[in-house]
Amino acid sequence: MTGAGRSRNFSIILALRLLTIMLVSIGAVETVTAEWYVAGYGGLSAPQSLKNVKMDTYGLTQDRNLFSGAFDNPPQGSVTQSFRTSDLALKQSPIFGAKTGYFFTDEGFRWLGVELEAFTSQPTIKQQTVSTTHDVTYLPNNPDFTPACIPGATCQVQRSINSTLQVQESALRLFTVAFNLVARYPGDVFQPYVGVGVGAFYFKGSPQFDGRQVVPGLNLQAGVKILATEEWGLFLEGKYNRATLTNFDPEYGLSGEYSAFNVVAGLAYHF
């Protein structure tokens, strides 16, 4: 065999060995899967009307005119009351947020993850007229000197007063921080997912309902993520929130059940 032939055979053998090493190396490398991710999003928040609304502090103010003796010093009697209104309509608003999460792929649970997110919206209270029901009970301390009492009969005085209340537009800002448990279908491109979480809902209002309050709340979500690359993905998500305000402000004592449906879209980076 000539020198040229030996050289050609050596080159072929070397190439085959290098190809074998490369194939073995590729087979030995584990598939790299994104574990952590960060995301930002924006969309529309559509709050439902504030339900089961009460304004007991405002009702107590009205009681000073109805039964002033209960507010004397010393008091001439005692008052128990509740001041309920019809639902309070809220405005739609933009919603913006960000989140970070982790899926337990290395632990053998590619479909399960946890997530921390924060978002904000502005469910402003609309200008409106609400119907009111004021139920009040007055019990005097000394029935002998109270004109409302009948000797030998109970001196308890009960009234149920139906009226209306003018509500001015009042800004209501909401900030939420939630911790979610997330389940997904770990597809290579399409990843539908659902999540359930609890959070701290911070409400801040002015000027008519001028108060601040942090309450626990519910955060539900469902969506789909589309992976453009291994690192980048777009997602569309629907969210449902629920929380309860209690004695929100010092003038009215606004209480009620808040709920909202939100639709958001965003960009996620996996690493």
Tab-separated table of N, CA, C and O in Angstrom, residues 96-152:
chain	number	residue	atom	x	y	z
A	96	PHE	N	-51.750	45.122	35.579
A	96	PHE	CA	-50.356	44.840	35.256
A	96	PHE	C	-49.752	43.992	36.364
A	96	PHE	O	-50.106	44.160	37.545
A	97	GLY	N	-48.855	43.083	35.984
A	97	GLY	CA	-48.258	42.238	37.003
A	97	GLY	C	-46.993	41.553	36.532
A	97	GLY	O	-46.586	41.635	35.362
A	98	ALA	N	-46.357	40.854	37.471
A	98	ALA	CA	-45.147	40.085	37.199
A	98	ALA	C	-45.155	38.855	38.098
A	98	ALA	O	-45.804	38.837	39.144
A	99	LYS	N	-44.436	37.820	37.651
A	99	LYS	CA	-44.405	36.580	38.423
A	99	LYS	C	-43.082	35.874	38.228
A	99	LYS	O	-42.361	36.099	37.242
A	100	THR	N	-42.751	35.022	39.190
A	100	THR	CA	-41.602	34.137	39.076
A	100	THR	C	-42.017	32.782	39.607
A	100	THR	O	-42.831	32.694	40.541
A	101	GLY	N	-41.492	31.718	38.989
A	101	GLY	CA	-41.930	30.383	39.397
A	101	GLY	C	-40.887	29.326	39.158
A	101	GLY	O	-39.826	29.565	38.559
A	102	TYR	N	-41.213	28.114	39.623
A	102	TYR	CA	-40.300	26.972	39.522
A	102	TYR	C	-41.115	25.699	39.339
A	102	TYR	O	-42.093	25.467	40.057
A	103	PHE	N	-40.730	24.877	38.352
A	103	PHE	CA	-41.348	23.575	38.150
A	103	PHE	C	-40.402	22.480	38.624
A	103	PHE	O	-39.198	22.548	38.399
A	104	PHE	N	-40.966	21.435	39.248
A	104	PHE	CA	-40.172	20.392	39.897
A	104	PHE	C	-39.764	19.310	38.894
A	104	PHE	O	-40.013	18.116	39.098
A	105	THR	N	-39.077	19.716	37.827
A	105	THR	CA	-38.666	18.777	36.786
A	105	THR	C	-37.590	17.833	37.294
A	105	THR	O	-37.669	16.617	37.098
A	106	ASP	N	-36.574	18.358	37.954
A	106	ASP	CA	-35.484	17.522	38.463
A	106	ASP	C	-35.973	16.533	39.508
A	106	ASP	O	-35.374	15.485	39.718
A	107	GLU	N	-37.082	16.885	40.178
A	107	GLU	CA	-37.634	16.003	41.209
A	107	GLU	C	-38.597	14.969	40.634
A	107	GLU	O	-39.171	14.167	41.366
A	108	GLY	N	-38.779	15.002	39.296
A	108	GLY	CA	-39.638	14.024	38.651
A	108	GLY	C	-41.087	14.455	38.496
A	108	GLY	O	-41.939	13.637	38.151
A	109	PHE	N	-41.369	15.742	38.727
A	109	PHE	CA	-42.742	16.249	38.603
A	109	PHE	C	-42.746	17.444	37.643
A	109	PHE	O	-42.921	18.586	38.060
A	110	ARG	N	-42.558	17.158	36.350
A	110	ARG	CA	-42.504	18.237	35.357
A	110	ARG	C	-43.799	19.022	35.281
A	110	ARG	O	-43.816	20.162	34.828
A	111	TRP	N	-44.894	18.421	35.712
A	111	TRP	CA	-46.217	19.038	35.573
A	111	TRP	C	-46.572	19.947	36.750
A	111	TRP	O	-47.552	20.686	36.688
A	112	LEU	N	-45.777	19.927	37.818
A	112	LEU	CA	-46.123	20.635	39.049
A	112	LEU	C	-45.136	21.756	39.332
A	112	LEU	O	-43.920	21.575	39.205
A	113	GLY	N	-45.670	22.917	39.751
A	113	GLY	CA	-44.804	24.039	40.080
A	113	GLY	C	-45.414	24.958	41.111
A	113	GLY	O	-46.585	24.821	41.500
A	114	VAL	N	-44.603	25.895	41.564
A	114	VAL	CA	-45.049	26.937	42.489
A	114	VAL	C	-44.708	28.284	41.872
A	114	VAL	O	-43.799	28.394	41.037
A	115	GLU	N	-45.429	29.305	42.323
A	115	GLU	CA	-45.314	30.602	41.665
A	115	GLU	C	-45.599	31.720	42.662
A	115	GLU	O	-46.508	31.609	43.494
A	116	LEU	N	-44.832	32.785	42.558
A	116	LEU	CA	-45.061	33.994	43.342
A	116	LEU	C	-45.330	35.128	42.366
A	116	LEU	O	-44.544	35.339	41.431
A	117	GLU	N	-46.438	35.844	42.552
A	117	GLU	CA	-46.763	36.925	41.621
A	117	GLU	C	-47.285	38.144	42.358
A	117	GLU	O	-47.761	38.062	43.496
A	118	ALA	N	-47.199	39.279	41.686
A	118	ALA	CA	-47.720	40.546	42.190
A	118	ALA	C	-48.385	41.275	41.033
A	118	ALA	O	-47.857	41.280	39.916
A	119	PHE	N	-49.556	41.878	41.301
A	119	PHE	CA	-50.249	42.617	40.256
A	119	PHE	C	-51.080	43.733	40.872
A	119	PHE	O	-51.345	43.744	42.086
A	120	THR	N	-51.478	44.687	40.033
A	120	THR	CA	-52.242	45.838	40.510
A	120	THR	C	-53.310	46.219	39.497
A	120	THR	O	-53.130	46.046	38.280
A	121	SER	N	-54.432	46.732	39.995
A	121	SER	CA	-55.528	47.223	39.165
A	121	SER	C	-56.209	48.367	39.920
A	121	SER	O	-55.852	48.673	41.067
A	122	GLN	N	-57.212	48.989	39.299
A	122	GLN	CA	-57.893	50.126	39.925
A	122	GLN	C	-59.417	49.990	39.736
A	122	GLN	O	-59.994	50.595	38.840
A	123	PRO	N	-60.076	49.213	40.601
A	123	PRO	CA	-61.528	49.021	40.507
A	123	PRO	C	-62.304	50.190	41.120
A	123	PRO	O	-62.962	50.062	42.166
A	124	THR	N	-62.236	51.357	40.484
A	124	THR	CA	-62.853	52.577	41.003
A	124	THR	C	-64.355	52.389	41.244
A	124	THR	O	-65.059	51.794	40.424
A	125	ILE	N	-64.836	52.921	42.370
A	125	ILE	CA	-66.264	52.895	42.672
A	125	ILE	C	-66.954	53.962	41.838
A	125	ILE	O	-66.583	55.135	41.871
A	126	LYS	N	-67.971	53.581	41.071
A	126	LYS	CA	-68.665	54.497	40.184
A	126	LYS	C	-69.564	55.462	40.961
A	126	LYS	O	-69.996	55.169	42.083
A	127	GLN	N	-69.849	56.600	40.346
A	127	GLN	CA	-70.876	57.489	40.877
A	127	GLN	C	-72.237	56.820	40.657
A	127	GLN	O	-72.568	56.397	39.556
A	128	GLN	N	-73.042	56.744	41.710
A	128	GLN	CA	-74.291	56.000	41.632
A	128	GLN	C	-75.180	56.314	42.830
A	128	GLN	O	-74.738	56.934	43.807
A	129	THR	N	-76.433	55.902	42.729
A	129	THR	CA	-77.377	56.002	43.837
A	129	THR	C	-77.744	54.585	44.270
A	129	THR	O	-78.194	53.778	43.451
A	130	VAL	N	-77.517	54.267	45.538
A	130	VAL	CA	-77.809	52.927	46.044
A	130	VAL	C	-78.984	52.991	47.012
A	130	VAL	O	-79.208	53.998	47.691
A	131	SER	N	-79.749	51.935	47.052
A	131	SER	CA	-80.831	51.830	48.026
A	131	SER	C	-80.266	51.333	49.347
A	131	SER	O	-79.300	50.566	49.378
A	132	THR	N	-80.851	51.784	50.446
A	132	THR	CA	-80.332	51.459	51.775
A	132	THR	C	-81.444	50.926	52.676
A	132	THR	O	-82.609	51.281	52.524
A	133	THR	N	-81.045	50.081	53.615
A	133	THR	CA	-81.940	49.576	54.651
A	133	THR	C	-81.231	49.703	55.990
A	133	THR	O	-80.166	49.097	56.189
A	134	HIS	N	-81.827	50.502	56.867
A	134	HIS	CA	-81.241	50.763	58.176
A	134	HIS	C	-82.110	50.110	59.245
A	134	HIS	O	-83.203	50.588	59.556
A	135	ASP	N	-81.637	49.001	59.803
A	135	ASP	CA	-82.348	48.305	60.880
A	135	ASP	C	-81.715	48.700	62.201
A	135	ASP	O	-80.515	48.497	62.412
A	136	VAL	N	-82.520	49.261	63.110
A	136	VAL	CA	-81.990	49.751	64.379
A	136	VAL	C	-82.911	49.357	65.531
A	136	VAL	O	-84.140	49.357	65.393
A	137	THR	N	-82.291	49.001	66.636
A	137	THR	CA	-83.020	48.647	67.858
A	137	THR	C	-82.485	49.496	69.002
A	137	THR	O	-81.257	49.526	69.231
A	138	TYR	N	-83.407	50.179	69.730
A	138	TYR	CA	-83.021	51.025	70.863
A	138	TYR	C	-83.627	50.452	72.135
A	138	TYR	O	-84.823	50.167	72.204
A	139	LEU	N	-82.794	50.305	73.156
A	139	LEU	CA	-83.244	49.794	74.450
A	139	LEU	C	-82.871	50.805	75.524
A	139	LEU	O	-81.703	50.941	75.892
A	140	PRO	N	-83.862	51.573	76.050
A	140	PRO	CA	-83.559	52.590	77.058
A	140	PRO	C	-83.213	51.953	78.407
A	140	PRO	O	-83.688	50.861	78.735
A	141	ASN	N	-82.403	52.656	79.177
A	141	ASN	CA	-82.035	52.175	80.508
A	141	ASN	C	-83.152	52.371	81.525
A	141	ASN	O	-83.331	51.564	82.435
A	142	ASN	N	-83.900	53.476	81.388
A	142	ASN	CA	-84.940	53.813	82.351
A	142	ASN	C	-86.273	53.994	81.613
A	142	ASN	O	-86.558	55.065	81.096
A	143	PRO	N	-87.090	52.968	81.546
A	143	PRO	CA	-88.331	53.050	80.771
A	143	PRO	C	-89.334	54.060	81.317
A	143	PRO	O	-90.170	54.555	80.579
A	144	ASP	N	-89.266	54.397	82.606
A	144	ASP	CA	-90.260	55.299	83.209
A	144	ASP	C	-90.179	56.709	82.631
A	144	ASP	O	-91.161	57.456	82.666
A	145	PHE	N	-89.005	57.094	82.109
A	145	PHE	CA	-88.839	58.461	81.623
A	145	PHE	C	-88.594	58.500	80.108
A	145	PHE	O	-88.039	59.462	79.599
A	146	THR	N	-89.003	57.448	79.424
A	146	THR	CA	-88.815	57.396	77.979
A	146	THR	C	-90.159	57.389	77.291
A	146	THR	O	-90.941	56.455	77.466
A	147	PRO	N	-90.494	58.416	76.531
A	147	PRO	CA	-91.816	58.494	75.898
A	147	PRO	C	-92.124	57.309	74.994
A	147	PRO	O	-93.285	56.974	74.780
A	148	ALA	N	-91.100	56.655	74.454
A	148	ALA	CA	-91.358	55.542	73.543
A	148	ALA	C	-91.834	54.294	74.263
A	148	ALA	O	-92.282	53.344	73.637
A	149	CYS	N	-91.762	54.285	75.588
A	149	CYS	CA	-92.122	53.098	76.349
A	149	CYS	C	-93.581	53.146	76.797
A	149	CYS	O	-94.136	54.203	77.078
A	150	ILE	N	-94.166	51.982	76.884
A	150	ILE	CA	-95.514	51.811	77.442
A	150	ILE	C	-95.378	51.069	78.754
A	150	ILE	O	-94.797	49.985	78.795
A	151	PRO	N	-95.888	51.622	79.884
A	151	PRO	CA	-95.755	50.949	81.178
A	151	PRO	C	-96.280	49.520	81.125
A	151	PRO	O	-97.342	49.252	80.577
A	152	GLY	N	-95.502	48.613	81.672
A	152	GLY	CA	-95.884	47.212	81.695
A	152	GLY	C	-95.561	46.467	80.418
A	152	GLY	O	-95.790	45.260	80.328
